[in-house]
Amino acid sequence: MIGAGQLARMTQQAAIPLGIELRVLAASDRDPAVLAGAICRVGSHESLDDLRAVAEGADAVTFDHEHVPNRWVQALAEQHAVRPGPRSLALAQDKHHARRTLAGLGIPVPPFELVRAGDVAALERFAADHGWPVVVKAPSGGYDGRGVALVGSPAEAAVLDLGVQHWLLEERVRIERELAVLVARRPSGETVVYPVVETLQQDGICHELVMPARVPPEVARQATAIAQRILDDTDAAGIVATELFLDVGGELLVNELATRPHNSGHATIEAAATSQFENHLRGVLDWPLGDVSMRAPAAAMVNVLGGADGSDPATRLPEVLADPSVHVHLYGKQARPGRKLGHVTALAEDHERALAAARRAAAGLAGAGLALTGGTG
Ligand SMILES: Nc1ncnc2c1ncn2[C@@H]1O[C@H](COP(=O)(O)OP(=O)(O)OP(=O)(O)O)[C@@H](O)[C@H]1O
Ligand SMILES: [Mg+2]
């Protein structure tokens, strides 16, 4: 696995009972997956030599993030089973490419246009057609809401600096709910689809979710069908997460894709018969996929962020563990204000109870210096 962050760490946890030996390309030998026992090679995901070295002799190569240059993924795919392959990975790497590809398949996406960064006149023309504010995105490299800006006027556009050469302009969708559909896929095309997840954002960052989503069955069915359709005729393998908007008019639009385990699937560790991490491994290795049905009527997940005082949430674990409905995951990362350090999942008879329990536990772990904004990986 290229990358050794929390997704690789939880993949390592799923690899253990199956006897899979997970080797990671890590930025440091203190990365979360390495601390969990994955075999470590320290190196850069931007170096083809390092990528080749970690891939040597592996049954399959997969990713914990989408930042490996696509030309290196293509080069690796000449000698290794790279899963997902370069074509589907490109959909997660380049938001403009994804918009164009999905629109070409007839899948609904927000109206969009790619312009030169700083071209305020082009942005004004887009706003004249689609209204203010305009959503401006870095086409690649962004995550956790970094690289996404809401621009309300030409003056705001004039001072916007996303540090990229092009801006992807999008109509600001009036969002009723944000949904995510997780599909696990084998290279042969066989898929299983988890119950639809509802993500709750603050300042453009997903910090909470409930599962299954609180939407009519017909909406869940449509979201599932869209997510599956995207995967027809691709080289995707393992987990693909499709983020969707349900707009106030009841229409579903695809936001973005991730071709790896995803924050929106963390609750599957306890809430589903097979976690997204295990199904990622099964899909990547072309093994039969596991049962995705839920083990409780409702689940909720809340991310644990570093508190403003920089203290370690682990010091507050005992108080939180007193609630038997709560499952804590800490990622072994150094505590920093606002940093994603872990998550909490709660299972319950209904969404409200699950969410209340998970929120209580996450707040308890973050401590008095609770910081709700400004995620930093
Ligand atoms: N066109 C849009 N209209 C309205 N809101 C949007 C639009 N695009 C993005 N957003 C809001 O911004 C959030 C982040 O956008 P997006 O998922 O594209 O960015 P990201 O940084 O890649 O995200 P992630 O947090 O998934 O890594 C979305 O979840 C949504 O809340
Ligand atoms: Mg997103």
PDB file of N, CA, C and O in Angstrom, residues 164-234:
ATOM      1  N   VAL A 164      -2.772  27.060  -7.393  1.00  0.00           N
ATOM      2  CA  VAL A 164      -2.829  26.160  -8.548  1.00  0.00           C
ATOM      3  C   VAL A 164      -2.971  26.980  -9.830  1.00  0.00           C
ATOM      4  O   VAL A 164      -3.276  28.175  -9.788  1.00  0.00           O
ATOM      5  N   GLN A 165      -2.780  26.316 -10.986  1.00  0.00           N
ATOM      6  CA  GLN A 165      -2.802  27.045 -12.264  1.00  0.00           C
ATOM      7  C   GLN A 165      -4.202  27.197 -12.842  1.00  0.00           C
ATOM      8  O   GLN A 165      -4.445  28.088 -13.652  1.00  0.00           O
ATOM      9  N   HIS A 166      -5.097  26.287 -12.451  1.00  0.00           N
ATOM     10  CA  HIS A 166      -6.467  26.373 -12.972  1.00  0.00           C
ATOM     11  C   HIS A 166      -7.472  26.340 -11.839  1.00  0.00           C
ATOM     12  O   HIS A 166      -7.214  25.747 -10.792  1.00  0.00           O
ATOM     13  N   TRP A 167      -8.589  26.987 -12.091  1.00  0.00           N
ATOM     14  CA  TRP A 167      -9.708  26.923 -11.156  1.00  0.00           C
ATOM     15  C   TRP A 167     -10.817  26.093 -11.797  1.00  0.00           C
ATOM     16  O   TRP A 167     -11.168  26.313 -12.968  1.00  0.00           O
ATOM     17  N   LEU A 168     -11.373  25.173 -11.017  1.00  0.00           N
ATOM     18  CA  LEU A 168     -12.593  24.491 -11.440  1.00  0.00           C
ATOM     19  C   LEU A 168     -13.753  25.253 -10.798  1.00  0.00           C
ATOM     20  O   LEU A 168     -13.871  25.293  -9.572  1.00  0.00           O
ATOM     21  N   LEU A 169     -14.547  25.907 -11.646  1.00  0.00           N
ATOM     22  CA  LEU A 169     -15.707  26.660 -11.139  1.00  0.00           C
ATOM     23  C   LEU A 169     -16.917  25.732 -11.109  1.00  0.00           C
ATOM     24  O   LEU A 169     -17.128  24.945 -12.036  1.00  0.00           O
ATOM     25  N   GLU A 170     -17.697  25.825 -10.045  1.00  0.00           N
ATOM     26  CA  GLU A 170     -18.912  25.019  -9.956  1.00  0.00           C
ATOM     27  C   GLU A 170     -20.068  25.851  -9.435  1.00  0.00           C
ATOM     28  O   GLU A 170     -19.874  26.734  -8.588  1.00  0.00           O
ATOM     29  N   GLU A 171     -21.248  25.538  -9.950  1.00  0.00           N
ATOM     30  CA  GLU A 171     -22.450  26.138  -9.374  1.00  0.00           C
ATOM     31  C   GLU A 171     -22.580  25.689  -7.933  1.00  0.00           C
ATOM     32  O   GLU A 171     -22.339  24.528  -7.604  1.00  0.00           O
ATOM     33  N   ARG A 172     -22.955  26.623  -7.050  1.00  0.00           N
ATOM     34  CA  ARG A 172     -23.155  26.260  -5.652  1.00  0.00           C
ATOM     35  C   ARG A 172     -24.505  25.523  -5.532  1.00  0.00           C
ATOM     36  O   ARG A 172     -25.567  26.124  -5.734  1.00  0.00           O
ATOM     37  N   VAL A 173     -24.428  24.252  -5.237  1.00  0.00           N
ATOM     38  CA  VAL A 173     -25.631  23.435  -5.127  1.00  0.00           C
ATOM     39  C   VAL A 173     -26.322  23.757  -3.800  1.00  0.00           C
ATOM     40  O   VAL A 173     -25.662  23.924  -2.772  1.00  0.00           O
ATOM     41  N   ARG A 174     -27.639  23.854  -3.830  1.00  0.00           N
ATOM     42  CA  ARG A 174     -28.400  24.015  -2.577  1.00  0.00           C
ATOM     43  C   ARG A 174     -28.622  22.614  -2.027  1.00  0.00           C
ATOM     44  O   ARG A 174     -29.483  21.874  -2.503  1.00  0.00           O
ATOM     45  N   ILE A 175     -27.802  22.287  -1.040  1.00  0.00           N
ATOM     46  CA  ILE A 175     -27.719  20.905  -0.575  1.00  0.00           C
ATOM     47  C   ILE A 175     -28.733  20.630   0.530  1.00  0.00           C
ATOM     48  O   ILE A 175     -28.802  21.357   1.520  1.00  0.00           O
ATOM     49  N   GLU A 176     -29.507  19.562   0.332  1.00  0.00           N
ATOM     50  CA  GLU A 176     -30.421  19.090   1.376  1.00  0.00           C
ATOM     51  C   GLU A 176     -29.661  18.139   2.298  1.00  0.00           C
ATOM     52  O   GLU A 176     -29.649  18.297   3.508  1.00  0.00           O
ATOM     53  N   ARG A 177     -28.986  17.161   1.686  1.00  0.00           N
ATOM     54  CA  ARG A 177     -28.136  16.226   2.433  1.00  0.00           C
ATOM     55  C   ARG A 177     -26.949  15.817   1.568  1.00  0.00           C
ATOM     56  O   ARG A 177     -27.042  15.807   0.348  1.00  0.00           O
ATOM     57  N   GLU A 178     -25.832  15.461   2.246  1.00  0.00           N
ATOM     58  CA  GLU A 178     -24.690  14.896   1.535  1.00  0.00           C
ATOM     59  C   GLU A 178     -24.632  13.397   1.835  1.00  0.00           C
ATOM     60  O   GLU A 178     -24.781  12.981   2.992  1.00  0.00           O
ATOM     61  N   LEU A 179     -24.443  12.631   0.774  1.00  0.00           N
ATOM     62  CA  LEU A 179     -24.460  11.178   0.891  1.00  0.00           C
ATOM     63  C   LEU A 179     -23.153  10.598   0.366  1.00  0.00           C
ATOM     64  O   LEU A 179     -22.453  11.241  -0.418  1.00  0.00           O
ATOM     65  N   ALA A 180     -22.842   9.405   0.799  1.00  0.00           N
ATOM     66  CA  ALA A 180     -21.707   8.683   0.228  1.00  0.00           C
ATOM     67  C   ALA A 180     -22.123   7.237   0.026  1.00  0.00           C
ATOM     68  O   ALA A 180     -22.813   6.652   0.870  1.00  0.00           O
ATOM     69  N   VAL A 181     -21.726   6.689  -1.113  1.00  0.00           N
ATOM     70  CA  VAL A 181     -22.000   5.285  -1.412  1.00  0.00           C
ATOM     71  C   VAL A 181     -20.668   4.572  -1.562  1.00  0.00           C
ATOM     72  O   VAL A 181     -19.832   4.964  -2.375  1.00  0.00           O
ATOM     73  N   LEU A 182     -20.480   3.550  -0.748  1.00  0.00           N
ATOM     74  CA  LEU A 182     -19.247   2.767  -0.827  1.00  0.00           C
ATOM     75  C   LEU A 182     -19.505   1.467  -1.554  1.00  0.00           C
ATOM     76  O   LEU A 182     -20.388   0.693  -1.156  1.00  0.00           O
ATOM     77  N   VAL A 183     -18.741   1.266  -2.598  1.00  0.00           N
ATOM     78  CA  VAL A 183     -18.830   0.044  -3.386  1.00  0.00           C
ATOM     79  C   VAL A 183     -17.495  -0.677  -3.264  1.00  0.00           C
ATOM     80  O   VAL A 183     -16.449  -0.049  -3.311  1.00  0.00           O
ATOM     81  N   ALA A 184     -17.541  -1.980  -3.071  1.00  0.00           N
ATOM     82  CA  ALA A 184     -16.310  -2.776  -3.173  1.00  0.00           C
ATOM     83  C   ALA A 184     -16.385  -3.540  -4.483  1.00  0.00           C
ATOM     84  O   ALA A 184     -17.444  -4.069  -4.844  1.00  0.00           O
ATOM     85  N   ARG A 185     -15.251  -3.581  -5.189  1.00  0.00           N
ATOM     86  CA  ARG A 185     -15.251  -4.177  -6.529  1.00  0.00           C
ATOM     87  C   ARG A 185     -14.063  -5.110  -6.713  1.00  0.00           C
ATOM     88  O   ARG A 185     -12.978  -4.822  -6.237  1.00  0.00           O
ATOM     89  N   ARG A 186     -14.325  -6.217  -7.387  1.00  0.00           N
ATOM     90  CA  ARG A 186     -13.228  -7.101  -7.815  1.00  0.00           C
ATOM     91  C   ARG A 186     -12.846  -6.740  -9.244  1.00  0.00           C
ATOM     92  O   ARG A 186     -13.683  -6.236 -10.000  1.00  0.00           O
ATOM     93  N   PRO A 187     -11.625  -7.036  -9.638  1.00  0.00           N
ATOM     94  CA  PRO A 187     -11.205  -6.699 -11.002  1.00  0.00           C
ATOM     95  C   PRO A 187     -12.137  -7.259 -12.073  1.00  0.00           C
ATOM     96  O   PRO A 187     -12.318  -6.669 -13.126  1.00  0.00           O
ATOM     97  N   SER A 188     -12.776  -8.414 -11.770  1.00  0.00           N
ATOM     98  CA  SER A 188     -13.688  -9.015 -12.745  1.00  0.00           C
ATOM     99  C   SER A 188     -14.949  -8.181 -12.952  1.00  0.00           C
ATOM    100  O   SER A 188     -15.685  -8.401 -13.909  1.00  0.00           O
ATOM    101  N   GLY A 189     -15.234  -7.247 -12.037  1.00  0.00           N
ATOM    102  CA  GLY A 189     -16.438  -6.434 -12.169  1.00  0.00           C
ATOM    103  C   GLY A 189     -17.473  -6.709 -11.091  1.00  0.00           C
ATOM    104  O   GLY A 189     -18.408  -5.936 -10.911  1.00  0.00           O
ATOM    105  N   GLU A 190     -17.339  -7.839 -10.360  1.00  0.00           N
ATOM    106  CA  GLU A 190     -18.295  -8.139  -9.276  1.00  0.00           C
ATOM    107  C   GLU A 190     -18.227  -7.032  -8.216  1.00  0.00           C
ATOM    108  O   GLU A 190     -17.135  -6.575  -7.849  1.00  0.00           O
ATOM    109  N   THR A 191     -19.395  -6.594  -7.726  1.00  0.00           N
ATOM    110  CA  THR A 191     -19.416  -5.531  -6.706  1.00  0.00           C
ATOM    111  C   THR A 191     -20.354  -5.884  -5.556  1.00  0.00           C
ATOM    112  O   THR A 191     -21.290  -6.678  -5.710  1.00  0.00           O
ATOM    113  N   VAL A 192     -20.100  -5.283  -4.411  1.00  0.00           N
ATOM    114  CA  VAL A 192     -21.079  -5.243  -3.317  1.00  0.00           C
ATOM    115  C   VAL A 192     -21.182  -3.775  -2.899  1.00  0.00           C
ATOM    116  O   VAL A 192     -20.212  -3.026  -2.994  1.00  0.00           O
ATOM    117  N   VAL A 193     -22.381  -3.363  -2.460  1.00  0.00           N
ATOM    118  CA  VAL A 193     -22.609  -1.959  -2.124  1.00  0.00           C
ATOM    119  C   VAL A 193     -23.108  -1.847  -0.694  1.00  0.00           C
ATOM    120  O   VAL A 193     -24.100  -2.486  -0.316  1.00  0.00           O
ATOM    121  N   TYR A 194     -22.451  -1.029   0.108  1.00  0.00           N
ATOM    122  CA  TYR A 194     -22.870  -0.797   1.498  1.00  0.00           C
ATOM    123  C   TYR A 194     -24.134   0.057   1.531  1.00  0.00           C
ATOM    124  O   TYR A 194     -24.409   0.821   0.597  1.00  0.00           O
ATOM    125  N   PRO A 195     -24.902  -0.046   2.628  1.00  0.00           N
ATOM    126  CA  PRO A 195     -26.028   0.875   2.802  1.00  0.00           C
ATOM    127  C   PRO A 195     -25.521   2.325   2.696  1.00  0.00           C
ATOM    128  O   PRO A 195     -24.419   2.624   3.128  1.00  0.00           O
ATOM    129  N   VAL A 196     -26.344   3.192   2.101  1.00  0.00           N
ATOM    130  CA  VAL A 196     -25.928   4.579   1.849  1.00  0.00           C
ATOM    131  C   VAL A 196     -25.644   5.290   3.176  1.00  0.00           C
ATOM    132  O   VAL A 196     -26.377   5.128   4.158  1.00  0.00           O
ATOM    133  N   VAL A 197     -24.562   6.075   3.168  1.00  0.00           N
ATOM    134  CA  VAL A 197     -24.126   6.817   4.347  1.00  0.00           C
ATOM    135  C   VAL A 197     -24.503   8.287   4.175  1.00  0.00           C
ATOM    136  O   VAL A 197     -24.455   8.816   3.065  1.00  0.00           O
ATOM    137  N   GLU A 198     -24.862   8.925   5.261  1.00  0.00           N
ATOM    138  CA  GLU A 198     -25.140  10.366   5.243  1.00  0.00           C
ATOM    139  C   GLU A 198     -24.008  11.075   5.972  1.00  0.00           C
ATOM    140  O   GLU A 198     -23.731  10.775   7.129  1.00  0.00           O
ATOM    141  N   THR A 199     -23.326  11.991   5.281  1.00  0.00           N
ATOM    142  CA  THR A 199     -22.204  12.703   5.904  1.00  0.00           C
ATOM    143  C   THR A 199     -22.651  14.096   6.320  1.00  0.00           C
ATOM    144  O   THR A 199     -23.461  14.736   5.649  1.00  0.00           O
ATOM    145  N   LEU A 200     -22.136  14.540   7.447  1.00  0.00           N
ATOM    146  CA  LEU A 200     -22.506  15.853   7.986  1.00  0.00           C
ATOM    147  C   LEU A 200     -21.247  16.713   7.993  1.00  0.00           C
ATOM    148  O   LEU A 200     -20.252  16.343   8.609  1.00  0.00           O
ATOM    149  N   GLN A 201     -21.249  17.833   7.251  1.00  0.00           N
ATOM    150  CA  GLN A 201     -20.046  18.650   7.105  1.00  0.00           C
ATOM    151  C   GLN A 201     -20.104  19.902   7.989  1.00  0.00           C
ATOM    152  O   GLN A 201     -21.171  20.439   8.235  1.00  0.00           O
ATOM    153  N   GLN A 202     -18.923  20.310   8.383  1.00  0.00           N
ATOM    154  CA  GLN A 202     -18.778  21.623   9.010  1.00  0.00           C
ATOM    155  C   GLN A 202     -17.656  22.318   8.273  1.00  0.00           C
ATOM    156  O   GLN A 202     -16.568  21.767   8.155  1.00  0.00           O
ATOM    157  N   ASP A 203     -17.884  23.521   7.777  1.00  0.00           N
ATOM    158  CA  ASP A 203     -16.872  24.265   7.027  1.00  0.00           C
ATOM    159  C   ASP A 203     -16.262  23.405   5.916  1.00  0.00           C
ATOM    160  O   ASP A 203     -15.044  23.386   5.734  1.00  0.00           O
ATOM    161  N   GLY A 204     -17.103  22.666   5.194  1.00  0.00           N
ATOM    162  CA  GLY A 204     -16.619  21.887   4.056  1.00  0.00           C
ATOM    163  C   GLY A 204     -15.860  20.639   4.442  1.00  0.00           C
ATOM    164  O   GLY A 204     -15.258  19.992   3.593  1.00  0.00           O
ATOM    165  N   ILE A 205     -15.845  20.274   5.720  1.00  0.00           N
ATOM    166  CA  ILE A 205     -15.114  19.087   6.154  1.00  0.00           C
ATOM    167  C   ILE A 205     -16.103  18.108   6.763  1.00  0.00           C
ATOM    168  O   ILE A 205     -16.936  18.492   7.583  1.00  0.00           O
ATOM    169  N   CYS A 206     -15.988  16.846   6.364  1.00  0.00           N
ATOM    170  CA  CYS A 206     -16.873  15.821   6.908  1.00  0.00           C
ATOM    171  C   CYS A 206     -16.330  15.374   8.256  1.00  0.00           C
ATOM    172  O   CYS A 206     -15.245  14.835   8.343  1.00  0.00           O
ATOM    173  N   HIS A 207     -17.097  15.622   9.315  1.00  0.00           N
ATOM    174  CA  HIS A 207     -16.653  15.170  10.625  1.00  0.00           C
ATOM    175  C   HIS A 207     -17.586  14.188  11.289  1.00  0.00           C
ATOM    176  O   HIS A 207     -17.256  13.607  12.302  1.00  0.00           O
ATOM    177  N   GLU A 208     -18.776  14.032  10.697  1.00  0.00           N
ATOM    178  CA  GLU A 208     -19.742  13.126  11.319  1.00  0.00           C
ATOM    179  C   GLU A 208     -20.490  12.384  10.214  1.00  0.00           C
ATOM    180  O   GLU A 208     -20.634  12.898   9.100  1.00  0.00           O
ATOM    181  N   LEU A 209     -20.981  11.212  10.537  1.00  0.00           N
ATOM    182  CA  LEU A 209     -21.862  10.543   9.590  1.00  0.00           C
ATOM    183  C   LEU A 209     -22.844   9.666  10.340  1.00  0.00           C
ATOM    184  O   LEU A 209     -22.608   9.273  11.491  1.00  0.00           O
ATOM    185  N   VAL A 210     -23.935   9.391   9.664  1.00  0.00           N
ATOM    186  CA  VAL A 210     -24.885   8.403  10.169  1.00  0.00           C
ATOM    187  C   VAL A 210     -25.152   7.390   9.060  1.00  0.00           C
ATOM    188  O   VAL A 210     -25.047   7.695   7.870  1.00  0.00           O
ATOM    189  N   MET A 211     -25.499   6.191   9.482  1.00  0.00           N
ATOM    190  CA  MET A 211     -25.673   5.075   8.556  1.00  0.00           C
ATOM    191  C   MET A 211     -26.775   4.197   9.111  1.00  0.00           C
ATOM    192  O   MET A 211     -26.728   3.900  10.307  1.00  0.00           O
ATOM    193  N   PRO A 212     -27.759   3.829   8.301  1.00  0.00           N
ATOM    194  CA  PRO A 212     -27.972   4.232   6.912  1.00  0.00           C
ATOM    195  C   PRO A 212     -28.464   5.682   6.822  1.00  0.00           C
ATOM    196  O   PRO A 212     -28.969   6.226   7.802  1.00  0.00           O
ATOM    197  N   ALA A 213     -28.305   6.282   5.637  1.00  0.00           N
ATOM    198  CA  ALA A 213     -28.716   7.674   5.439  1.00  0.00           C
ATOM    199  C   ALA A 213     -30.211   7.839   5.686  1.00  0.00           C
ATOM    200  O   ALA A 213     -30.998   6.938   5.394  1.00  0.00           O
ATOM    201  N   ARG A 214     -30.566   9.027   6.213  1.00  0.00           N
ATOM    202  CA  ARG A 214     -31.978   9.318   6.481  1.00  0.00           C
ATOM    203  C   ARG A 214     -32.621   9.876   5.209  1.00  0.00           C
ATOM    204  O   ARG A 214     -32.903  11.074   5.112  1.00  0.00           O
ATOM    205  N   VAL A 215     -32.806   9.011   4.217  1.00  0.00           N
ATOM    206  CA  VAL A 215     -33.433   9.416   2.947  1.00  0.00           C
ATOM    207  C   VAL A 215     -34.444   8.349   2.562  1.00  0.00           C
ATOM    208  O   VAL A 215     -34.346   7.200   3.005  1.00  0.00           O
ATOM    209  N   PRO A 216     -35.438   8.724   1.715  1.00  0.00           N
ATOM    210  CA  PRO A 216     -36.409   7.727   1.268  1.00  0.00           C
ATOM    211  C   PRO A 216     -35.707   6.596   0.518  1.00  0.00           C
ATOM    212  O   PRO A 216     -34.674   6.825  -0.120  1.00  0.00           O
ATOM    213  N   PRO A 217     -36.278   5.377   0.577  1.00  0.00           N
ATOM    214  CA  PRO A 217     -35.644   4.223  -0.084  1.00  0.00           C
ATOM    215  C   PRO A 217     -35.356   4.472  -1.565  1.00  0.00           C
ATOM    216  O   PRO A 217     -34.347   4.017  -2.088  1.00  0.00           O
ATOM    217  N   GLU A 218     -36.229   5.236  -2.221  1.00  0.00           N
ATOM    218  CA  GLU A 218     -36.045   5.476  -3.649  1.00  0.00           C
ATOM    219  C   GLU A 218     -34.766   6.303  -3.902  1.00  0.00           C
ATOM    220  O   GLU A 218     -34.027   6.070  -4.857  1.00  0.00           O
ATOM    221  N   VAL A 219     -34.487   7.272  -3.002  1.00  0.00           N
ATOM    222  CA  VAL A 219     -33.276   8.083  -3.137  1.00  0.00           C
ATOM    223  C   VAL A 219     -32.044   7.204  -2.909  1.00  0.00           C
ATOM    224  O   VAL A 219     -31.053   7.281  -3.651  1.00  0.00           O
ATOM    225  N   ALA A 220     -32.097   6.337  -1.909  1.00  0.00           N
ATOM    226  CA  ALA A 220     -30.976   5.432  -1.633  1.00  0.00           C
ATOM    227  C   ALA A 220     -30.749   4.503  -2.830  1.00  0.00           C
ATOM    228  O   ALA A 220     -29.610   4.239  -3.218  1.00  0.00           O
ATOM    229  N   ARG A 221     -31.843   4.065  -3.428  1.00  0.00           N
ATOM    230  CA  ARG A 221     -31.726   3.165  -4.579  1.00  0.00           C
ATOM    231  C   ARG A 221     -31.052   3.885  -5.757  1.00  0.00           C
ATOM    232  O   ARG A 221     -30.156   3.357  -6.401  1.00  0.00           O
ATOM    233  N   GLN A 222     -31.477   5.130  -5.987  1.00  0.00           N
ATOM    234  CA  GLN A 222     -30.885   5.916  -7.084  1.00  0.00           C
ATOM    235  C   GLN A 222     -29.404   6.183  -6.843  1.00  0.00           C
ATOM    236  O   GLN A 222     -28.583   6.104  -7.756  1.00  0.00           O
ATOM    237  N   ALA A 223     -29.061   6.549  -5.599  1.00  0.00           N
ATOM    238  CA  ALA A 223     -27.657   6.841  -5.275  1.00  0.00           C
ATOM    239  C   ALA A 223     -26.797   5.606  -5.519  1.00  0.00           C
ATOM    240  O   ALA A 223     -25.704   5.685  -6.091  1.00  0.00           O
ATOM    241  N   THR A 224     -27.322   4.462  -5.105  1.00  0.00           N
ATOM    242  CA  THR A 224     -26.604   3.199  -5.294  1.00  0.00           C
ATOM    243  C   THR A 224     -26.412   2.899  -6.778  1.00  0.00           C
ATOM    244  O   THR A 224     -25.332   2.496  -7.216  1.00  0.00           O
ATOM    245  N   ALA A 225     -27.474   3.124  -7.545  1.00  0.00           N
ATOM    246  CA  ALA A 225     -27.396   2.835  -8.985  1.00  0.00           C
ATOM    247  C   ALA A 225     -26.356   3.745  -9.654  1.00  0.00           C
ATOM    248  O   ALA A 225     -25.588   3.300 -10.509  1.00  0.00           O
ATOM    249  N   ILE A 226     -26.312   5.021  -9.249  1.00  0.00           N
ATOM    250  CA  ILE A 226     -25.327   5.951  -9.824  1.00  0.00           C
ATOM    251  C   ILE A 226     -23.912   5.477  -9.501  1.00  0.00           C
ATOM    252  O   ILE A 226     -23.041   5.397 -10.371  1.00  0.00           O
ATOM    253  N   ALA A 227     -23.684   5.126  -8.224  1.00  0.00           N
ATOM    254  CA  ALA A 227     -22.337   4.714  -7.814  1.00  0.00           C
ATOM    255  C   ALA A 227     -21.900   3.464  -8.567  1.00  0.00           C
ATOM    256  O   ALA A 227     -20.744   3.341  -8.978  1.00  0.00           O
ATOM    257  N   GLN A 228     -22.833   2.551  -8.776  1.00  0.00           N
ATOM    258  CA  GLN A 228     -22.469   1.319  -9.494  1.00  0.00           C
ATOM    259  C   GLN A 228     -22.207   1.597 -10.957  1.00  0.00           C
ATOM    260  O   GLN A 228     -21.310   1.017 -11.563  1.00  0.00           O
ATOM    261  N   ARG A 229     -22.991   2.523 -11.525  1.00  0.00           N
ATOM    262  CA  ARG A 229     -22.837   2.826 -12.953  1.00  0.00           C
ATOM    263  C   ARG A 229     -21.468   3.416 -13.261  1.00  0.00           C
ATOM    264  O   ARG A 229     -20.870   3.152 -14.295  1.00  0.00           O
ATOM    265  N   ILE A 230     -20.969   4.237 -12.321  1.00  0.00           N
ATOM    266  CA  ILE A 230     -19.662   4.868 -12.523  1.00  0.00           C
ATOM    267  C   ILE A 230     -18.583   3.800 -12.701  1.00  0.00           C
ATOM    268  O   ILE A 230     -17.614   4.004 -13.418  1.00  0.00           O
ATOM    269  N   LEU A 231     -18.803   2.652 -12.051  1.00  0.00           N
ATOM    270  CA  LEU A 231     -17.764   1.616 -12.055  1.00  0.00           C
ATOM    271  C   LEU A 231     -17.858   0.659 -13.242  1.00  0.00           C
ATOM    272  O   LEU A 231     -16.953  -0.139 -13.457  1.00  0.00           O
ATOM    273  N   ASP A 232     -18.960   0.767 -14.010  1.00  0.00           N
ATOM    274  CA  ASP A 232     -19.060  -0.084 -15.200  1.00  0.00           C
ATOM    275  C   ASP A 232     -17.871   0.236 -16.081  1.00  0.00           C
ATOM    276  O   ASP A 232     -17.555   1.407 -16.309  1.00  0.00           O
ATOM    277  N   ASP A 233     -17.204  -0.809 -16.562  1.00  0.00           N
ATOM    278  CA  ASP A 233     -16.155  -0.572 -17.547  1.00  0.00           C
ATOM    279  C   ASP A 233     -15.023   0.331 -17.020  1.00  0.00           C
ATOM    280  O   ASP A 233     -14.587   1.241 -17.699  1.00  0.00           O
ATOM    281  N   THR A 234     -14.602   0.104 -15.758  1.00  0.00           N
ATOM    282  CA  THR A 234     -13.419   0.806 -15.259  1.00  0.00           C
ATOM    283  C   THR A 234     -12.399  -0.234 -14.801  1.00  0.00           C
ATOM    284  O   THR A 234     -12.689  -1.429 -14.759  1.00  0.00           O
TER     285      THR A 234
END
